[in-house]
Amino acid sequence: MAKDPKFTAGETAKIAWYTARMAKRGIASETVHLGDLQKKVERIIDGAREREQQQAADAAEAEKAARKARAKNAKK
């Protein structure tokens, strides 16, 4: 499994909320279905991974544009 990404405050709060709901359901019954909440947590984690990948791509693109601008300015 891939390493968990850095979560925003909102993502951390949502994961904590869903984890607490899973614990509450677990206390109520040992045979309760938790799949819906587990899917929601996985969706949050996947969204955070996608966000980090997009941020990395944006940073790489910005660095490339900055290098291109520096090279253009150096020629003048």
CSV table of C-alpha atoms in Angstrom, one decimal:
chain,number,residue,atom,x,y,z
A,1,MET,CA,0.0,0.0,0.0
A,2,ALA,CA,1.2,3.5,-0.8
A,3,LYS,CA,2.3,5.9,1.9
A,4,ASP,CA,-0.5,8.1,3.2
A,5,PRO,CA,-0.3,11.7,2.0
A,6,LYS,CA,-0.2,14.8,4.2
A,7,PHE,CA,-3.8,15.6,5.0
A,8,THR,CA,-5.4,19.0,5.2
A,9,ALA,CA,-7.2,20.0,8.4
A,10,GLY,CA,-10.6,19.3,6.8
A,11,GLU,CA,-9.5,15.9,5.6
A,12,THR,CA,-8.1,15.0,9.1
A,13,ALA,CA,-11.4,16.1,10.7
A,14,LYS,CA,-13.5,14.1,8.3
A,15,ILE,CA,-11.4,11.0,8.9
A,16,ALA,CA,-11.6,11.4,12.6
A,17,TRP,CA,-15.4,11.9,12.4
A,18,TYR,CA,-15.9,8.7,10.3
A,19,THR,CA,-13.5,6.8,12.6
A,20,ALA,CA,-15.6,7.9,15.6
A,21,ARG,CA,-18.8,6.8,13.9
A,22,MET,CA,-17.2,3.4,13.1
A,23,ALA,CA,-16.2,3.0,16.8
A,24,LYS,CA,-19.7,4.0,17.9
A,25,ARG,CA,-21.3,1.4,15.5
A,26,GLY,CA,-18.7,-1.2,16.8
A,27,ILE,CA,-19.8,-0.5,20.4
A,28,ALA,CA,-23.4,-1.0,19.4
A,29,SER,CA,-22.9,-4.3,17.8
A,30,GLU,CA,-20.0,-6.6,16.8
A,31,THR,CA,-21.7,-7.7,13.6
A,32,VAL,CA,-22.5,-4.2,12.2
A,33,HIS,CA,-21.5,-3.3,8.7
A,34,LEU,CA,-18.8,-0.6,8.5
A,35,GLY,CA,-18.2,-0.8,4.7
A,36,ASP,CA,-19.9,2.4,3.9
A,37,LEU,CA,-17.8,4.5,6.3
A,38,GLN,CA,-14.6,2.7,5.3
A,39,LYS,CA,-15.3,3.6,1.7
A,40,LYS,CA,-15.8,7.2,2.7
A,41,VAL,CA,-12.4,7.2,4.5
A,42,GLU,CA,-10.7,5.6,1.5
A,43,ARG,CA,-12.3,8.2,-0.8
A,44,ILE,CA,-10.8,11.0,1.4
A,45,ILE,CA,-7.4,9.3,1.3
A,46,ASP,CA,-7.5,8.9,-2.4
A,47,GLY,CA,-8.6,12.5,-2.9
A,48,ALA,CA,-5.6,13.6,-0.8
A,49,ARG,CA,-3.2,11.5,-2.9
A,50,GLU,CA,-4.6,13.0,-6.1
A,51,ARG,CA,-4.3,16.5,-4.6
A,52,GLU,CA,-0.6,15.9,-3.7
A,53,GLN,CA,0.1,14.5,-7.1
A,54,GLN,CA,-1.5,17.6,-8.7
A,55,GLN,CA,0.4,19.9,-6.4
A,56,ALA,CA,3.7,18.2,-7.3
A,57,ALA,CA,2.8,18.5,-11.1
A,58,ASP,CA,1.9,22.2,-10.6
A,59,ALA,CA,5.2,22.8,-8.8
A,60,ALA,CA,7.2,21.1,-11.5
A,61,GLU,CA,5.4,23.1,-14.2
A,62,ALA,CA,6.1,26.3,-12.3
A,63,GLU,CA,9.7,25.5,-11.9
A,64,LYS,CA,10.0,24.7,-15.6
A,65,ALA,CA,8.4,28.0,-16.5
A,66,ALA,CA,10.7,29.8,-14.1
A,67,ARG,CA,13.8,28.2,-15.6
A,68,LYS,CA,12.6,29.1,-19.1
A,69,ALA,CA,12.1,32.7,-18.0
A,70,ARG,CA,15.5,32.9,-16.4
A,71,ALA,CA,17.1,31.5,-19.5
A,72,LYS,CA,15.2,34.0,-21.7
A,73,ASN,CA,16.3,36.9,-19.4
A,74,ALA,CA,19.9,35.7,-19.4
A,75,LYS,CA,20.1,35.9,-23.2
A,76,LYS,CA,19.2,39.6,-23.2
